[in-house]
mmCIF file of C-alpha atoms in Angstrom:
data_model
loop_
_atom_site.group_PDB
_atom_site.id
_atom_site.type_symbol
_atom_site.label_atom_id
_atom_site.label_comp_id
_atom_site.label_asym_id
_atom_site.label_seq_id
_atom_site.Cartn_x
_atom_site.Cartn_y
_atom_site.Cartn_z
ATOM 1 C CA MET A 115 -9.606 210.587 -53.706
ATOM 2 C CA SER A 116 -8.143 212.627 -56.517
ATOM 3 C CA ASN A 117 -9.660 210.507 -59.306
ATOM 4 C CA SER A 118 -13.253 210.808 -58.086
ATOM 5 C CA PRO A 119 -15.620 212.208 -60.711
ATOM 6 C CA VAL A 120 -17.551 215.376 -60.027
ATOM 7 C CA LEU A 121 -21.199 214.523 -60.559
ATOM 8 C CA GLU A 122 -23.196 217.238 -62.262
ATOM 9 C CA PRO A 123 -26.917 217.833 -61.701
ATOM 10 C CA ILE A 124 -29.208 217.213 -64.658
ATOM 11 C CA ASP A 125 -30.599 220.436 -66.106
ATOM 12 C CA ASP A 126 -32.805 221.267 -69.087
ATOM 13 C CA ASP A 127 -29.947 220.713 -71.575
ATOM 14 C CA PRO A 128 -29.998 217.015 -72.589
ATOM 15 C CA THR A 129 -26.411 217.114 -73.948
ATOM 16 C CA LEU A 130 -24.714 215.701 -70.839
ATOM 17 C CA LEU A 131 -27.320 212.969 -70.436
ATOM 18 C CA ARG A 132 -27.034 212.056 -74.138
ATOM 19 C CA ASN A 133 -23.235 211.857 -73.739
ATOM 20 C CA VAL A 134 -23.580 209.565 -70.715
ATOM 21 C CA TYR A 135 -26.056 207.272 -72.510
ATOM 22 C CA GLY A 136 -23.826 207.273 -75.614
ATOM 23 C CA GLY A 137 -20.865 206.111 -73.531
ATOM 24 C CA PHE A 138 -22.524 202.728 -73.094
ATOM 25 C CA PRO A 139 -21.870 200.583 -76.172
ATOM 26 C CA SER A 140 -24.806 198.521 -77.377
ATOM 27 C CA GLY A 141 -25.704 196.135 -80.112
ATOM 28 C CA VAL A 142 -28.162 197.157 -82.793
ATOM 29 C CA THR A 143 -31.337 195.287 -83.621
ATOM 30 C CA ALA A 144 -33.918 195.386 -86.368
ATOM 31 C CA ILE A 145 -37.535 194.875 -85.292
ATOM 32 C CA CYS A 146 -39.518 193.905 -88.404
ATOM 33 C CA ALA A 147 -42.701 192.214 -89.614
ATOM 34 C CA MET A 148 -44.997 191.851 -92.582
ATOM 35 C CA VAL A 149 -48.106 193.954 -92.026
ATOM 36 C CA ASP A 150 -50.841 193.623 -94.657
ATOM 37 C CA GLY A 151 -48.258 192.141 -97.049
ATOM 38 C CA ILE A 152 -45.821 195.042 -96.643
ATOM 39 C CA PRO A 153 -42.490 194.840 -94.781
ATOM 40 C CA VAL A 154 -42.386 197.240 -91.824
ATOM 41 C CA GLY A 155 -39.407 197.750 -89.544
ATOM 42 C CA ILE A 156 -37.300 199.885 -87.256
ATOM 43 C CA ALA A 157 -33.751 199.817 -85.910
ATOM 44 C CA ALA A 158 -33.295 199.875 -82.140
ATOM 45 C CA SER A 159 -30.231 199.823 -79.902
ATOM 46 C CA ALA A 160 -32.137 199.712 -76.586
ATOM 47 C CA PHE A 161 -32.632 195.947 -76.550
ATOM 48 C CA THR A 162 -31.954 193.459 -73.769
ATOM 49 C CA SER A 163 -32.621 189.955 -72.553
ATOM 50 C CA VAL A 164 -35.187 189.802 -69.736
ATOM 51 C CA SER A 165 -35.978 186.217 -68.761
ATOM 52 C CA MET A 166 -35.020 182.643 -69.593
ATOM 53 C CA SER A 167 -38.323 181.194 -68.368
ATOM 54 C CA PRO A 168 -40.476 182.334 -69.991
ATOM 55 C CA PRO A 169 -38.119 183.426 -72.788
ATOM 56 C CA LEU A 170 -38.484 187.230 -72.880
ATOM 57 C CA VAL A 171 -36.585 190.151 -74.386
ATOM 58 C CA SER A 172 -37.389 193.843 -74.370
ATOM 59 C CA VAL A 173 -36.876 196.751 -76.703
ATOM 60 C CA CYS A 174 -37.410 200.450 -75.981
ATOM 61 C CA VAL A 175 -39.299 202.391 -78.639
ATOM 62 C CA GLN A 176 -39.651 206.169 -78.862
ATOM 63 C CA ASN A 177 -43.167 207.433 -78.241
ATOM 64 C CA SER A 178 -42.767 209.600 -81.351
ATOM 65 C CA SER A 179 -42.188 206.592 -83.639
ATOM 66 C CA ARG A 180 -44.534 206.669 -86.617
ATOM 67 C CA THR A 181 -43.716 203.031 -87.435
ATOM 68 C CA TRP A 182 -44.275 201.302 -84.089
ATOM 69 C CA PRO A 183 -48.081 201.803 -84.018
ATOM 70 C CA THR A 184 -48.275 199.725 -87.222
ATOM 71 C CA LEU A 185 -45.525 197.247 -86.354
ATOM 72 C CA ARG A 186 -46.935 196.430 -82.911
ATOM 73 C CA LEU A 187 -50.105 195.008 -84.518
ATOM 74 C CA ALA A 188 -48.217 192.186 -86.265
ATOM 75 C CA GLN A 189 -48.886 188.594 -85.202
ATOM 76 C CA ARG A 190 -45.114 187.961 -84.964
ATOM 77 C CA LEU A 191 -42.193 190.368 -84.812
ATOM 78 C CA GLY A 192 -38.761 189.458 -86.084
ATOM 79 C CA VAL A 193 -35.852 190.676 -83.987
ATOM 80 C CA SER A 194 -32.472 190.556 -85.715
ATOM 81 C CA VAL A 195 -29.214 191.333 -83.927
ATOM 82 C CA LEU A 196 -27.425 193.132 -86.742
ATOM 83 C CA SER A 197 -23.951 192.032 -87.833
ATOM 84 C CA ALA A 198 -20.874 194.197 -88.273
ATOM 85 C CA ASP A 199 -21.672 194.201 -92.019
ATOM 86 C CA HIS A 200 -25.169 195.654 -91.506
ATOM 87 C CA GLU A 201 -24.389 199.359 -91.058
ATOM 88 C CA THR A 202 -26.206 200.269 -94.297
ATOM 89 C CA VAL A 203 -29.128 198.027 -93.280
ATOM 90 C CA CYS A 204 -29.379 199.901 -89.988
ATOM 91 C CA ARG A 205 -29.297 203.277 -91.732
ATOM 92 C CA SER A 206 -31.976 202.130 -94.169
ATOM 93 C CA LEU A 207 -34.278 200.887 -91.399
ATOM 94 C CA SER A 208 -33.735 204.178 -89.540
ATOM 95 C CA ALA A 209 -34.714 206.361 -92.508
ATOM 96 C CA ARG A 210 -37.684 208.664 -92.040
ATOM 97 C CA GLU A 211 -38.739 208.537 -95.695
ATOM 98 C CA GLY A 212 -38.584 206.114 -98.617
ATOM 99 C CA ASP A 213 -38.580 202.334 -98.881
ATOM 100 C CA ARG A 214 -36.669 201.118 -95.825
ATOM 101 C CA PHE A 215 -36.381 197.609 -97.307
ATOM 102 C CA ALA A 216 -35.201 198.554 -100.836
ATOM 103 C CA ASP A 217 -31.693 197.099 -100.381
ATOM 104 C CA VAL A 218 -32.231 195.048 -97.231
ATOM 105 C CA PRO A 219 -31.853 191.264 -97.588
ATOM 106 C CA PHE A 220 -34.517 189.613 -95.423
ATOM 107 C CA SER A 221 -36.639 186.527 -94.973
ATOM 108 C CA ALA A 222 -40.197 186.316 -93.641
ATOM 109 C CA THR A 223 -41.696 183.490 -91.612
ATOM 110 C CA ALA A 224 -45.155 182.079 -92.377
ATOM 111 C CA ASP A 225 -46.604 184.075 -89.467
ATOM 112 C CA GLY A 226 -45.052 187.372 -90.637
ATOM 113 C CA ALA A 227 -41.852 187.838 -88.636
ATOM 114 C CA ILE A 228 -39.114 189.382 -90.766
ATOM 115 C CA VAL A 229 -35.491 188.558 -90.003
ATOM 116 C CA ILE A 230 -32.489 190.179 -91.635
ATOM 117 C CA ASP A 231 -30.290 187.789 -93.619
ATOM 118 C CA GLY A 232 -26.792 187.413 -92.146
ATOM 119 C CA ALA A 233 -27.766 188.577 -88.643
ATOM 120 C CA VAL A 234 -25.859 187.454 -85.556
ATOM 121 C CA SER A 235 -29.108 186.167 -84.060
ATOM 122 C CA SER A 236 -32.728 186.132 -85.176
ATOM 123 C CA LEU A 237 -35.828 185.796 -83.023
ATOM 124 C CA ALA A 238 -39.512 185.375 -83.865
ATOM 125 C CA CYS A 239 -41.437 187.063 -81.065
ATOM 126 C CA GLU A 240 -44.876 188.079 -79.930
ATOM 127 C CA LEU A 241 -45.594 191.388 -78.206
ATOM 128 C CA VAL A 242 -46.897 190.527 -74.717
ATOM 129 C CA ASP A 243 -46.792 193.869 -72.893
ATOM 130 C CA GLU A 244 -45.861 197.535 -73.169
ATOM 131 C CA VAL A 245 -44.837 199.756 -70.282
ATOM 132 C CA PRO A 246 -44.724 203.571 -70.513
ATOM 133 C CA ALA A 247 -41.226 204.866 -69.682
ATOM 134 C CA GLY A 248 -40.779 208.623 -70.144
ATOM 135 C CA ASP A 249 -40.328 209.545 -73.809
ATOM 136 C CA HIS A 250 -40.184 205.823 -74.705
ATOM 137 C CA HIS A 251 -42.123 202.723 -73.886
ATOM 138 C CA ILE A 252 -40.716 199.305 -73.167
ATOM 139 C CA ALA A 253 -42.058 196.531 -75.376
ATOM 140 C CA MET A 254 -41.865 193.078 -73.789
ATOM 141 C CA LEU A 255 -41.509 190.312 -76.383
ATOM 142 C CA ARG A 256 -41.894 186.563 -75.883
ATOM 143 C CA ILE A 257 -39.564 184.462 -78.042
ATOM 144 C CA HIS A 258 -41.194 181.634 -80.026
ATOM 145 C CA ALA A 259 -38.332 180.632 -82.350
ATOM 146 C CA LEU A 260 -34.700 181.609 -82.766
ATOM 147 C CA HIS A 261 -31.421 181.130 -84.602
ATOM 148 C CA THR A 262 -27.879 182.266 -83.890
ATOM 149 C CA ASP A 263 -24.656 182.238 -85.893
ATOM 150 C CA GLY A 264 -21.633 182.148 -83.568
ATOM 151 C CA GLY A 265 -19.274 183.027 -86.412
ATOM 152 C CA VAL A 266 -20.784 186.459 -87.092
ATOM 153 C CA GLN A 267 -19.637 189.583 -85.242
ATOM 154 C CA PRO A 268 -22.219 192.173 -84.095
ATOM 155 C CA LEU A 269 -22.613 195.795 -85.103
ATOM 156 C CA VAL A 270 -21.881 198.027 -82.092
ATOM 157 C CA PHE A 271 -23.278 201.518 -81.527
ATOM 158 C CA HIS A 272 -21.131 203.763 -79.297
ATOM 159 C CA ARG A 273 -20.868 207.550 -78.964
ATOM 160 C CA SER A 274 -23.232 208.096 -81.916
ATOM 161 C CA GLY A 275 -21.242 205.930 -84.318
ATOM 162 C CA PHE A 276 -21.011 202.346 -85.548
ATOM 163 C CA HIS A 277 -18.086 200.151 -84.546
ATOM 164 C CA ARG A 278 -16.835 196.590 -84.772
ATOM 165 C CA LEU A 279 -15.605 194.465 -81.889
ATOM 166 C CA ALA A 280 -11.905 193.752 -81.696
ATOM 167 C CA ARG A 281 -10.563 190.669 -79.986
ATOM 168 C CA ALA A 282 -8.440 191.329 -76.908
ATOM 169 C CA ALA A 283 -4.735 190.637 -77.424
#
């Protein structure tokens, strides 16, 4: 088999592993909530559906996150699947310093979930479990309310850059 890949062992250099992970395109989400009257949020691309019954999704959060310890205490978390027009929103929510919500259009529910205006889909969730997973932990979220807009295209993260989907010819 001349086209068979040569698998390389993992060593201490994370470059190859990062390149492999980056080869898998993913959507980008914003996980946000009001905490003590202040909007708090992060951007995350490691998000997936888990279960239809009960309705569960998960998101992976870095253990080093300075925001998650505050965000995880919220009564409700908003999860927004960012649209192709939300690249600047994603960059803002990923910033280490400054007001992450300065130019971010959002709405808050009565119980504190923040959803980004114009998102592909929006979910109001409750944190139900966290599982340690290496340098991240997996947050399991139960969906309580949702909205989707079938006419909006998602923002895609692939090989360390943002992209838009193109329809097949």
